[in-house]
Amino acid sequence: MTERKATIERKTGETDIQLSINLDGTGKYSIETGVPFFNHMLDLLSKHSLIDMDIKASGDIDVDYHHLVEDVALALGQAFSEALGERRGINRYGFWVLPMDDAIAQAEVCLDLGGRPYLVYNFANQKNMIRDFDCDILKHFWRSFADTAKMNLHIDQKYGEDLHHAHEAVFKAVARALRMACTADERALDAVPSSKGTLSK
Ligand SMILES: [Mn+2]
């Protein structure tokens, strides 16, 4: 399999993002977004997916965290899609159920290059705030990531009182599901995993 890496530079009036990923990494990461809880979640996404991530992002977080979180997600999904290329020889589908102390999250991921991004997001924990970070924005994070990664992503956070644990369980579950979906299937012989013969139309 050829190298599955991508680098994205994305600069707007609101944010400035430099991002590199390697799908066949070891879970090495360097994440600087200026938002500590968001850094923590992205660290987990890299560590548990084994996707190396180097992310330097800055932006108008004095206004709100919204632009920064959304734009990192868009850039990350774009990098993901580029690194996957034609998506040959991969498992394509992935899923995981992950406990984090009191909380549990389930992620069902399927990858499709065919322009069919989708997000289903059920989150049982009704709390929002971790310090000054409104976790409602993480729904937008996953939607933006699914959009540019061209991925169908179903997230179901089932229960758990602790909000930090609930989001941590989701990030780790998605990471594990992505790892499964991106991994090469030796029996697939580098074929596109679709009876259509393509995942790009
Ligand atoms: Mn934690």
mmCIF file of C-alpha atoms and ligand atoms in Angstrom:
data_model
loop_
_atom_site.group_PDB
_atom_site.id
_atom_site.type_symbol
_atom_site.label_atom_id
_atom_site.label_comp_id
_atom_site.label_asym_id
_atom_site.label_seq_id
_atom_site.Cartn_x
_atom_site.Cartn_y
_atom_site.Cartn_z
ATOM 1 C CA MET A 1 0.000 0.000 0.000
ATOM 2 C CA THR A 2 1.312 3.451 -0.868
ATOM 3 C CA GLU A 3 1.843 6.023 1.856
ATOM 4 C CA ARG A 4 -1.396 7.340 3.274
ATOM 5 C CA LYS A 5 -0.469 10.824 4.411
ATOM 6 C CA ALA A 6 -1.877 14.307 3.859
ATOM 7 C CA THR A 7 -1.035 17.876 4.761
ATOM 8 C CA ILE A 8 -3.608 20.664 4.788
ATOM 9 C CA GLU A 9 -3.105 24.383 5.234
ATOM 10 C CA ARG A 10 -6.282 26.339 5.768
ATOM 11 C CA LYS A 11 -6.287 30.060 6.435
ATOM 12 C CA THR A 12 -9.319 32.306 6.646
ATOM 13 C CA GLY A 13 -10.151 35.580 8.338
ATOM 14 C CA GLU A 14 -11.185 33.539 11.374
ATOM 15 C CA THR A 15 -8.658 30.704 11.714
ATOM 16 C CA ASP A 16 -5.203 29.541 10.631
ATOM 17 C CA ILE A 17 -4.669 25.789 10.549
ATOM 18 C CA GLN A 18 -1.695 23.618 9.612
ATOM 19 C CA LEU A 19 -2.360 19.949 9.836
ATOM 20 C CA SER A 20 -0.585 16.735 8.821
ATOM 21 C CA ILE A 21 -1.747 13.177 9.321
ATOM 22 C CA ASN A 22 -0.389 9.704 8.634
ATOM 23 C CA LEU A 23 -3.044 6.992 8.626
ATOM 24 C CA ASP A 24 -0.378 4.319 9.055
ATOM 25 C CA GLY A 25 1.269 5.892 12.054
ATOM 26 C CA THR A 26 1.670 4.790 15.636
ATOM 27 C CA GLY A 27 -0.574 7.318 17.352
ATOM 28 C CA LYS A 28 2.078 10.010 17.698
ATOM 29 C CA TYR A 29 0.615 13.472 18.100
ATOM 30 C CA SER A 30 1.452 17.117 18.525
ATOM 31 C CA ILE A 31 -1.757 19.125 18.964
ATOM 32 C CA GLU A 32 -1.897 22.841 19.691
ATOM 33 C CA THR A 33 -5.257 24.552 19.275
ATOM 34 C CA GLY A 34 -5.155 26.916 22.227
ATOM 35 C CA VAL A 35 -8.198 25.128 23.707
ATOM 36 C CA PRO A 36 -7.007 22.640 26.352
ATOM 37 C CA PHE A 37 -10.052 20.347 26.453
ATOM 38 C CA PHE A 38 -10.194 20.196 22.632
ATOM 39 C CA ASN A 39 -6.455 19.383 22.564
ATOM 40 C CA HIS A 40 -7.128 16.561 25.004
ATOM 41 C CA MET A 41 -9.871 15.077 22.809
ATOM 42 C CA LEU A 42 -7.717 15.290 19.650
ATOM 43 C CA ASP A 43 -4.806 13.669 21.515
ATOM 44 C CA LEU A 44 -7.114 10.744 22.255
ATOM 45 C CA LEU A 45 -8.329 10.558 18.653
ATOM 46 C CA SER A 46 -4.744 10.171 17.453
ATOM 47 C CA LYS A 47 -3.571 7.865 20.231
ATOM 48 C CA HIS A 48 -6.409 5.375 19.872
ATOM 49 C CA SER A 49 -6.692 5.429 16.082
ATOM 50 C CA LEU A 50 -2.884 5.075 15.641
ATOM 51 C CA ILE A 51 -3.195 7.949 13.149
ATOM 52 C CA ASP A 52 -0.277 10.343 13.616
ATOM 53 C CA MET A 53 -1.533 13.914 13.873
ATOM 54 C CA ASP A 54 0.345 17.187 13.839
ATOM 55 C CA ILE A 55 -2.090 20.071 14.283
ATOM 56 C CA LYS A 56 -1.303 23.727 14.825
ATOM 57 C CA ALA A 57 -4.404 25.864 14.900
ATOM 58 C CA SER A 58 -5.108 29.393 16.002
ATOM 59 C CA GLY A 59 -8.083 31.644 15.583
ATOM 60 C CA ASP A 60 -10.608 34.015 17.040
ATOM 61 C CA ILE A 61 -11.205 32.037 20.246
ATOM 62 C CA ASP A 62 -11.689 35.319 22.062
ATOM 63 C CA VAL A 63 -14.988 35.535 20.134
ATOM 64 C CA ASP A 64 -16.026 31.898 20.598
ATOM 65 C CA TYR A 65 -14.491 28.441 20.175
ATOM 66 C CA HIS A 66 -16.925 27.710 17.353
ATOM 67 C CA HIS A 67 -14.840 28.751 14.313
ATOM 68 C CA LEU A 68 -11.684 27.049 15.521
ATOM 69 C CA VAL A 69 -13.339 23.726 16.405
ATOM 70 C CA GLU A 70 -15.324 23.608 13.168
ATOM 71 C CA ASP A 71 -12.374 24.560 10.940
ATOM 72 C CA VAL A 72 -10.060 22.001 12.566
ATOM 73 C CA ALA A 73 -12.747 19.381 11.898
ATOM 74 C CA LEU A 74 -13.087 20.424 8.234
ATOM 75 C CA ALA A 75 -9.320 20.328 7.713
ATOM 76 C CA LEU A 76 -8.956 17.015 9.526
ATOM 77 C CA GLY A 77 -11.710 15.396 7.451
ATOM 78 C CA GLN A 78 -10.197 16.751 4.242
ATOM 79 C CA ALA A 79 -6.792 15.349 5.194
ATOM 80 C CA PHE A 80 -8.405 12.052 6.051
ATOM 81 C CA SER A 81 -10.147 11.844 2.673
ATOM 82 C CA GLU A 82 -6.982 12.763 0.766
ATOM 83 C CA ALA A 83 -4.887 10.256 2.683
ATOM 84 C CA LEU A 84 -7.398 7.490 1.941
ATOM 85 C CA GLY A 85 -7.156 8.168 -1.801
ATOM 86 C CA GLU A 86 -9.344 5.725 -3.712
ATOM 87 C CA ARG A 87 -9.974 3.787 -0.490
ATOM 88 C CA ARG A 88 -8.655 0.582 -1.982
ATOM 89 C CA GLY A 89 -8.109 -2.537 0.098
ATOM 90 C CA ILE A 90 -9.535 -1.165 3.330
ATOM 91 C CA ASN A 91 -12.068 -2.699 5.676
ATOM 92 C CA ARG A 92 -14.295 0.321 4.905
ATOM 93 C CA TYR A 93 -16.550 -0.286 7.914
ATOM 94 C CA GLY A 94 -15.711 0.049 11.562
ATOM 95 C CA PHE A 95 -17.503 0.075 14.912
ATOM 96 C CA TRP A 96 -16.640 0.150 18.572
ATOM 97 C CA VAL A 97 -18.245 0.238 22.000
ATOM 98 C CA LEU A 98 -16.075 1.825 24.649
ATOM 99 C CA PRO A 99 -16.462 2.254 28.411
ATOM 100 C CA MET A 100 -14.862 5.142 30.284
ATOM 101 C CA ASP A 101 -15.500 4.564 33.998
ATOM 102 C CA ASP A 102 -19.190 5.477 34.388
ATOM 103 C CA ALA A 103 -19.792 6.364 30.715
ATOM 104 C CA ILE A 104 -20.208 4.296 27.601
ATOM 105 C CA ALA A 105 -20.167 5.295 23.948
ATOM 106 C CA GLN A 106 -20.765 3.427 20.783
ATOM 107 C CA ALA A 107 -19.472 4.466 17.384
ATOM 108 C CA GLU A 108 -20.512 2.954 14.128
ATOM 109 C CA VAL A 109 -18.433 4.258 11.273
ATOM 110 C CA CYS A 110 -18.582 3.520 7.622
ATOM 111 C CA LEU A 111 -16.445 5.129 5.007
ATOM 112 C CA ASP A 112 -17.734 6.101 1.607
ATOM 113 C CA LEU A 113 -16.028 8.363 -0.882
ATOM 114 C CA GLY A 114 -19.230 8.583 -2.899
ATOM 115 C CA GLY A 115 -20.322 11.969 -1.579
ATOM 116 C CA ARG A 116 -22.607 10.529 1.068
ATOM 117 C CA PRO A 117 -21.493 12.057 4.333
ATOM 118 C CA TYR A 118 -23.900 11.601 7.188
ATOM 119 C CA LEU A 119 -23.972 12.122 10.926
ATOM 120 C CA VAL A 120 -26.274 10.588 13.492
ATOM 121 C CA TYR A 121 -25.456 11.932 16.942
ATOM 122 C CA ASN A 122 -27.231 10.800 20.076
ATOM 123 C CA PHE A 123 -25.786 12.047 23.314
ATOM 124 C CA ALA A 124 -27.416 10.902 26.544
ATOM 125 C CA ASN A 125 -25.530 13.206 28.896
ATOM 126 C CA GLN A 126 -27.476 16.476 28.945
ATOM 127 C CA LYS A 127 -24.761 18.630 30.515
ATOM 128 C CA ASN A 128 -22.864 21.102 28.343
ATOM 129 C CA MET A 129 -20.040 22.967 30.003
ATOM 130 C CA ILE A 130 -16.513 21.845 30.808
ATOM 131 C CA ARG A 131 -14.950 24.962 32.316
ATOM 132 C CA ASP A 132 -15.764 27.569 29.623
ATOM 133 C CA PHE A 133 -16.003 25.024 26.790
ATOM 134 C CA ASP A 134 -19.553 24.383 25.581
ATOM 135 C CA CYS A 135 -19.527 20.738 24.499
ATOM 136 C CA ASP A 136 -22.520 21.265 22.206
ATOM 137 C CA ILE A 137 -19.950 22.333 19.645
ATOM 138 C CA LEU A 138 -18.552 18.819 19.513
ATOM 139 C CA LYS A 139 -21.632 17.775 17.553
ATOM 140 C CA HIS A 140 -20.562 20.323 14.916
ATOM 141 C CA PHE A 141 -17.047 18.941 15.128
ATOM 142 C CA TRP A 142 -18.250 15.449 14.190
ATOM 143 C CA ARG A 143 -20.609 16.733 11.476
ATOM 144 C CA SER A 144 -17.869 18.812 9.825
ATOM 145 C CA PHE A 145 -15.395 15.945 10.088
ATOM 146 C CA ALA A 146 -17.889 13.491 8.547
ATOM 147 C CA ASP A 147 -18.685 15.993 5.765
ATOM 148 C CA THR A 148 -15.140 16.481 4.500
ATOM 149 C CA ALA A 149 -14.004 12.932 5.243
ATOM 150 C CA LYS A 150 -17.066 11.831 3.223
ATOM 151 C CA MET A 151 -17.939 9.424 5.957
ATOM 152 C CA ASN A 152 -21.134 8.075 7.391
ATOM 153 C CA LEU A 153 -20.706 8.392 11.152
ATOM 154 C CA HIS A 154 -23.142 7.212 13.797
ATOM 155 C CA ILE A 155 -22.370 8.147 17.387
ATOM 156 C CA ASP A 156 -24.461 6.947 20.294
ATOM 157 C CA GLN A 157 -23.410 8.003 23.775
ATOM 158 C CA LYS A 158 -25.560 5.769 25.889
ATOM 159 C CA TYR A 159 -25.101 6.707 29.541
ATOM 160 C CA GLY A 160 -22.756 8.228 32.098
ATOM 161 C CA GLU A 161 -22.967 11.099 34.574
ATOM 162 C CA ASP A 162 -19.526 12.587 33.964
ATOM 163 C CA LEU A 163 -19.477 14.832 30.879
ATOM 164 C CA HIS A 164 -15.702 14.651 30.434
ATOM 165 C CA HIS A 165 -15.896 10.845 30.465
ATOM 166 C CA ALA A 166 -18.834 10.823 28.053
ATOM 167 C CA HIS A 167 -16.973 12.858 25.401
ATOM 168 C CA GLU A 168 -13.757 10.987 26.034
ATOM 169 C CA ALA A 169 -15.583 7.690 25.421
ATOM 170 C CA VAL A 170 -16.932 9.056 22.120
ATOM 171 C CA PHE A 171 -13.534 10.238 20.860
ATOM 172 C CA LYS A 172 -11.900 6.936 21.794
ATOM 173 C CA ALA A 173 -14.721 4.872 20.284
ATOM 174 C CA VAL A 174 -14.573 6.814 17.000
ATOM 175 C CA ALA A 175 -10.775 6.458 17.013
ATOM 176 C CA ARG A 176 -11.029 2.676 17.371
ATOM 177 C CA ALA A 177 -13.747 2.437 14.730
ATOM 178 C CA LEU A 178 -11.664 4.533 12.314
ATOM 179 C CA ARG A 179 -8.678 2.311 12.977
ATOM 180 C CA MET A 180 -10.758 -0.725 12.044
ATOM 181 C CA ALA A 181 -12.252 0.905 8.939
ATOM 182 C CA CYS A 182 -8.929 2.223 7.594
ATOM 183 C CA THR A 183 -6.958 -0.941 8.141
ATOM 184 C CA ALA A 184 -6.024 -2.957 5.071
ATOM 185 C CA ASP A 185 -7.989 -6.133 4.479
ATOM 186 C CA GLU A 186 -5.385 -8.585 3.138
ATOM 187 C CA ARG A 187 -8.007 -10.719 1.410
ATOM 188 C CA ALA A 188 -9.363 -7.683 -0.470
ATOM 189 C CA LEU A 189 -6.246 -7.626 -2.697
ATOM 190 C CA ASP A 190 -6.203 -3.830 -2.972
ATOM 191 C CA ALA A 191 -9.680 -3.778 -4.526
ATOM 192 C CA VAL A 192 -12.170 -0.994 -3.935
ATOM 193 C CA PRO A 193 -14.555 -2.417 -1.318
ATOM 194 C CA SER A 194 -17.734 -1.812 -3.306
ATOM 195 C CA SER A 195 -19.668 -3.860 -5.873
ATOM 196 C CA LYS A 196 -19.861 -0.606 -7.857
ATOM 197 C CA GLY A 197 -16.113 -0.861 -8.363
ATOM 198 C CA THR A 198 -15.602 2.698 -7.179
ATOM 199 C CA LEU A 199 -16.112 4.780 -4.074
ATOM 200 C CA SER A 200 -15.516 8.041 -5.920
ATOM 201 C CA LYS A 201 -18.725 8.364 -7.962
HETATM 202 MN MN MN B 1 -9.633 12.802 30.184
#
